[in-house]
């Protein structure tokens, strides 16, 4: 049994496909297939059931793969210890960020990290919350910036900031002159939502639960529209299709509640959008940094949290709270 074989079975379990797993491991499919057969023969069990269209994992295979993931994680920890020596701030750190945070946090975060830990470059990946949690547990990323709530996972997390939501309107909308908007009034409007898989979609549905029934049945086509990113939705609002809810870090704080904008880098926002805050209680989301309990580079965690605290995040409330298990 080799670490390479363990890596192969974890990849197959993730991809459910031999060819894709081989590509992910940078080997040919025959090489991977031979290695899996060798491991199954050695253990005298069948790890995978081969079907015509997909691969499934046997019950005993599930246990073997779970143990293989733990072995690979510990092996990576040994490599990190050896590489870093006595300085955990040397060497890259793999950071995952959800789609609705990355564009607004990363530009400032990367600059702060270069200042605070120049020998610890960030290897960045954007993805959905559930995918990032999976990659964390598999040891394929080290830490992730995600928003609560997320499923109980046994990960450790540290709160970073609370982020209020605002309503984005097209110019000349009847609500444009209001100083604040009641969340209950959203159900009167055509709402633009992110598609399934985005946790921010769930946050918006939490603000106005009545939208849930529109987004789940055929009549919803007339009432709600879905976009692939916040920036796509922002442009859809600007075109007058409807309104939406955005996290405040995606909006310049000086633009919220203002009706005459004289400076902003986004021309679409200048000419065609208005942002109005919610009435109390203002809906928001808590953004956290999450990592595995077995992660060894705790000073790196501290630096990332300090770097986020130093970032320019308009409207967000920075937090200084202890870590806890998620």
Coordinates of C-alpha atoms in Angstrom, one line a residue:
X1 CA 0.0 0.0 0.0
X2 CA 1.4 3.4 -1.0
X3 CA 0.4 7.0 -0.4
X4 CA -0.1 7.4 -4.1
X5 CA -2.7 4.6 -4.1
X6 CA -4.5 6.3 -1.3
X7 CA -4.5 9.6 -3.2
X8 CA -6.0 7.7 -6.2
X9 CA -8.9 6.2 -4.3
X10 CA -9.7 9.5 -2.7
X11 CA -9.7 11.2 -6.1
X12 CA -12.0 8.5 -7.6
X13 CA -14.4 8.8 -4.7
X14 CA -14.5 12.5 -5.2
X15 CA -14.9 12.5 -9.0
X16 CA -16.9 9.3 -9.4
X17 CA -15.1 8.8 -12.7
X18 CA -11.8 7.1 -13.5
X19 CA -10.8 9.5 -16.3
X20 CA -11.5 12.6 -14.3
X21 CA -9.7 11.2 -11.3
X22 CA -6.7 10.4 -13.5
X23 CA -6.7 14.0 -14.8
X24 CA -6.9 15.4 -11.3
X25 CA -3.9 13.2 -10.3
X26 CA -1.9 14.0 -13.5
X27 CA -1.6 10.3 -14.5
X28 CA -3.0 8.2 -17.3
X29 CA -6.2 6.3 -16.7
X30 CA -4.5 2.9 -17.2
X31 CA -1.9 3.8 -14.6
X32 CA -4.6 4.8 -12.1
X33 CA -6.8 1.7 -12.9
X34 CA -3.8 -0.7 -12.4
X35 CA -3.0 1.0 -9.0
X36 CA -6.6 0.6 -7.8
X37 CA -6.8 -3.0 -8.8
X38 CA -3.4 -3.7 -7.1
X39 CA -4.7 -2.1 -3.8
X40 CA -8.0 -4.0 -3.9
X41 CA -6.1 -7.2 -4.5
X42 CA -3.8 -6.5 -1.6
X43 CA -6.6 -5.7 0.7
X44 CA -8.8 -8.5 -0.7
X45 CA -11.9 -6.2 -0.8
X46 CA -13.7 -4.3 -3.5
X47 CA -13.5 -0.5 -2.9
X48 CA -15.4 0.6 -6.0
X49 CA -18.3 -0.8 -8.0
X50 CA -17.7 -0.1 -11.7
X51 CA -20.9 0.8 -13.6
X52 CA -21.3 1.7 -17.3
X53 CA -21.9 5.4 -16.5
X54 CA -20.4 6.1 -13.1
X55 CA -18.4 4.7 -10.2
X56 CA -19.9 4.0 -6.8
X57 CA -18.2 3.3 -3.5
X58 CA -18.9 0.0 -1.6
X59 CA -19.7 0.2 2.1
X60 CA -16.3 -1.1 3.1
X61 CA -14.8 1.3 0.5
X62 CA -16.4 4.2 2.3
X63 CA -14.5 3.3 5.5
X64 CA -11.2 2.8 3.6
X65 CA -11.5 6.1 1.8
X66 CA -12.3 8.0 5.0
X67 CA -9.2 6.5 6.6
X68 CA -7.2 7.3 3.5
X69 CA -8.2 10.9 3.7
X70 CA -7.0 11.1 7.3
X71 CA -3.7 9.5 6.4
X72 CA -3.1 11.9 3.5
X73 CA -4.0 14.8 5.8
X74 CA -1.5 13.8 8.4
X75 CA 1.1 13.2 5.7
X76 CA 0.6 16.7 4.4
X77 CA 1.0 18.0 8.0
X78 CA 4.4 16.2 8.2
X79 CA 5.4 17.9 4.9
X80 CA 4.4 21.3 6.2
X81 CA 6.3 20.9 9.4
X82 CA 9.4 19.8 7.6
X83 CA 9.1 22.7 5.1
X84 CA 8.4 25.4 7.5
X85 CA 10.9 24.4 10.1
X86 CA 10.4 26.8 13.0
X87 CA 8.6 29.5 11.0
X88 CA 4.9 28.7 10.1
X89 CA 4.7 31.9 8.2
X90 CA 7.0 30.5 5.5
X91 CA 5.4 28.7 2.6
X92 CA 2.1 29.1 0.7
X93 CA -1.3 28.7 2.3
X94 CA -4.3 27.5 0.3
X95 CA -7.2 29.8 0.9
X96 CA -10.8 29.2 -0.3
X97 CA -13.4 32.0 -0.5
X98 CA -17.1 31.8 -1.4
X99 CA -18.1 33.6 -4.6
X100 CA -20.1 36.4 -2.9
X101 CA -17.1 37.4 -0.8
X102 CA -14.0 36.9 -3.0
X103 CA -14.4 39.9 -5.4
X104 CA -14.8 42.3 -2.5
X105 CA -12.4 40.9 0.1
X106 CA -9.5 39.4 -1.9
X107 CA -8.0 42.6 -3.5
X108 CA -7.5 44.2 -0.1
X109 CA -6.6 41.0 1.7
X110 CA -3.8 40.1 -0.8
X111 CA -2.2 43.5 -0.3
X112 CA -2.4 43.1 3.5
X113 CA -0.9 39.6 3.4
X114 CA 2.0 40.8 1.3
X115 CA 2.7 43.4 4.0
X116 CA 2.2 41.1 7.0
X117 CA 3.6 37.8 5.7
X118 CA 5.5 38.3 2.5
X119 CA 6.9 34.7 2.6
X120 CA 3.5 33.1 2.9
X121 CA 1.7 33.7 -0.5
X122 CA -1.9 32.9 -0.8
X123 CA -3.1 30.2 -3.2
X124 CA -6.6 31.3 -3.9
X125 CA -9.8 29.4 -4.9
X126 CA -13.4 30.6 -5.2
X127 CA -16.2 28.1 -4.8
X128 CA -19.5 27.3 -3.2
X129 CA -19.7 26.9 0.6
X130 CA -20.3 23.2 0.6
X131 CA -17.5 22.5 -2.0
X132 CA -15.1 24.5 0.1
X133 CA -16.0 22.6 3.2
X134 CA -15.5 19.3 1.3
X135 CA -12.0 20.6 0.1
X136 CA -11.1 21.5 3.7
X137 CA -12.0 18.1 5.1
X138 CA -10.1 16.4 2.3
X139 CA -7.0 18.6 3.0
X140 CA -7.0 20.2 -0.5
X141 CA -7.2 23.7 1.0
X142 CA -6.0 24.9 4.3
X143 CA -8.5 27.6 5.3
X144 CA -11.7 29.0 3.9
X145 CA -13.6 32.3 4.3
X146 CA -17.3 31.4 4.4
X147 CA -20.5 32.7 5.8
X148 CA -22.7 31.3 8.6
X149 CA -24.7 29.2 8.8
X150 CA -23.2 26.0 7.3
X151 CA -23.7 22.3 8.2
X152 CA -22.0 21.0 11.3
X153 CA -18.7 19.7 10.2
X154 CA -16.3 19.5 13.1
X155 CA -14.2 22.3 11.6
X156 CA -12.8 25.2 13.7
X157 CA -13.9 28.7 12.9
X158 CA -13.1 32.2 14.0
X159 CA -15.6 35.1 13.3
X160 CA -14.2 37.8 11.1
X161 CA -16.9 40.4 10.5
X162 CA -20.7 40.9 10.4
X163 CA -21.9 42.3 7.1
X164 CA -25.3 44.1 6.8
X165 CA -27.4 43.8 3.6
X166 CA -28.8 46.6 1.5
X167 CA -31.4 46.8 -1.2
X168 CA -30.3 47.7 -4.7
X169 CA -32.8 49.5 -6.9
X170 CA -32.8 50.8 -10.5
X171 CA -32.8 54.6 -10.8
X172 CA -36.3 56.2 -10.6
X173 CA -37.7 53.3 -8.7
X174 CA -40.6 54.4 -6.4
X175 CA -38.6 53.5 -3.3
X176 CA -35.5 55.5 -4.4
X177 CA -36.3 58.5 -2.0
X178 CA -36.9 56.3 1.0
X179 CA -34.4 56.4 3.8
X180 CA -34.9 52.8 4.7
X181 CA -36.8 49.7 3.5
X182 CA -38.8 47.2 5.5
X183 CA -37.8 43.6 4.6
X184 CA -41.5 42.6 4.5
X185 CA -42.0 44.9 1.5
X186 CA -39.6 42.9 -0.7
X187 CA -42.4 40.4 -1.5
X188 CA -44.2 43.2 -3.5
X189 CA -41.3 43.4 -6.0
X190 CA -39.7 41.4 -8.7
X191 CA -36.6 40.0 -7.0
X192 CA -33.3 39.0 -8.6
X193 CA -31.6 36.1 -6.8
X194 CA -28.5 34.1 -7.2
X195 CA -28.9 30.5 -8.4
X196 CA -29.0 27.4 -6.3
X197 CA -25.7 26.6 -4.5
X198 CA -24.9 30.1 -3.4
X199 CA -25.4 30.5 0.3
X200 CA -26.2 34.2 -0.2
X201 CA -29.3 33.1 -2.0
X202 CA -30.4 31.4 1.2
X203 CA -29.6 34.5 3.1
X204 CA -31.9 36.6 0.9
X205 CA -34.6 34.0 1.2
X206 CA -34.2 34.2 4.9
X207 CA -34.8 38.0 4.8
X208 CA -38.0 37.4 2.8
X209 CA -39.2 33.8 3.2
X210 CA -42.2 34.5 1.0
X211 CA -39.9 34.6 -2.0
X212 CA -39.2 30.9 -1.4
X213 CA -42.5 29.8 -2.9
X214 CA -41.9 32.0 -6.0
X215 CA -38.5 30.6 -6.6
X216 CA -39.6 27.0 -6.4
X217 CA -42.7 26.8 -8.7
X218 CA -43.5 27.6 -12.3
X219 CA -45.1 31.0 -11.4
X220 CA -41.7 32.0 -10.1
X221 CA -40.5 32.8 -13.6
X222 CA -42.8 35.8 -13.5
X223 CA -41.8 36.8 -10.0
X224 CA -38.1 36.0 -9.5
X225 CA -35.1 35.8 -11.8
X226 CA -31.8 34.1 -11.1
X227 CA -28.2 35.2 -11.9
X228 CA -24.9 33.5 -11.7
X229 CA -23.0 36.2 -9.8
X230 CA -23.7 39.4 -7.8
X231 CA -22.2 41.5 -10.6
X232 CA -24.6 39.9 -13.2
X233 CA -27.5 40.6 -10.9
X234 CA -26.3 44.2 -10.3
X235 CA -26.4 44.8 -14.1
X236 CA -29.8 43.2 -14.3
X237 CA -31.1 45.6 -11.7
X238 CA -29.6 48.5 -13.6
X239 CA -31.5 47.5 -16.6
X240 CA -34.8 47.8 -14.7
X241 CA -35.7 44.1 -14.5
X242 CA -36.2 44.1 -10.8
X243 CA -34.5 44.8 -7.4
X244 CA -32.1 42.7 -5.3
X245 CA -30.4 42.4 -1.9
X246 CA -26.6 42.8 -1.8
X247 CA -24.0 42.5 1.0
X248 CA -22.7 45.9 2.0
X249 CA -19.1 45.2 1.2
X250 CA -20.1 45.0 -2.5
X251 CA -21.4 48.6 -2.3
X252 CA -19.3 51.7 -1.6
X253 CA -20.5 52.9 1.9
X254 CA -20.8 56.5 0.7
X255 CA -23.3 55.4 -1.9
X256 CA -25.8 53.8 0.5
X257 CA -28.9 56.0 0.9
X258 CA -27.4 58.6 -1.4
X259 CA -29.2 59.7 -4.5
X260 CA -26.6 61.9 -6.1
X261 CA -23.3 60.1 -6.7
X262 CA -20.4 62.1 -7.9
X263 CA -17.6 59.5 -7.6
X264 CA -17.4 55.8 -8.0
X265 CA -15.3 53.6 -10.2
X266 CA -18.4 51.6 -11.4
X267 CA -20.2 53.7 -14.1
X268 CA -23.2 51.4 -13.9
X269 CA -23.6 52.2 -10.2
X270 CA -23.2 55.9 -10.8
X271 CA -25.9 56.3 -13.4
X272 CA -28.4 53.5 -12.9
X273 CA -28.5 52.2 -9.3
X274 CA -29.5 53.3 -5.9
X275 CA -28.8 51.5 -2.6
X276 CA -31.1 51.8 0.4
X277 CA -30.5 50.4 3.8
X278 CA -32.9 48.1 5.6
X279 CA -35.0 49.2 8.6
X280 CA -34.1 47.7 12.0
X281 CA -33.4 44.9 12.6
X282 CA -31.1 45.0 9.6
X283 CA -30.5 41.6 8.1
X284 CA -26.8 40.6 7.9
X285 CA -24.5 37.6 7.6
X286 CA -21.5 36.6 9.8
X287 CA -18.3 35.9 7.8
X288 CA -15.9 33.4 9.4
X289 CA -12.5 31.8 8.8
X290 CA -12.7 28.0 9.0
X291 CA -10.0 25.3 9.2
X292 CA -9.5 21.7 10.2
X293 CA -8.9 20.9 13.9
X294 CA -5.7 19.1 12.8
X295 CA -4.3 22.2 11.0
X296 CA -0.8 22.9 12.4
X297 CA 0.0 26.5 11.3
X298 CA -1.9 28.5 13.9
X299 CA 0.3 31.6 13.6
X300 CA -0.8 31.7 9.9
X301 CA -4.5 31.7 11.1
X302 CA -3.7 34.7 13.3
X303 CA -2.0 36.6 10.4
X304 CA -5.0 36.0 8.1
X305 CA -7.4 37.2 10.7
X306 CA -5.3 40.3 11.3
X307 CA -5.0 40.9 7.6
X308 CA -8.8 40.8 7.2
X309 CA -9.2 43.2 10.1
X310 CA -6.9 45.6 8.3
X311 CA -8.9 45.4 5.0
X312 CA -11.2 48.1 3.8
X313 CA -14.7 46.5 4.1
X314 CA -17.2 49.3 3.8
X315 CA -20.1 48.9 6.2
X316 CA -18.9 45.7 7.8
X317 CA -18.4 45.4 11.6
X318 CA -15.1 43.8 12.3
X319 CA -15.1 41.2 15.1
X320 CA -12.5 40.1 17.6
X321 CA -13.9 36.8 18.9
X322 CA -12.3 33.5 19.9
X323 CA -12.2 30.5 17.7
X324 CA -14.7 27.7 18.3
X325 CA -15.7 24.4 16.8
X326 CA -18.3 24.6 14.0

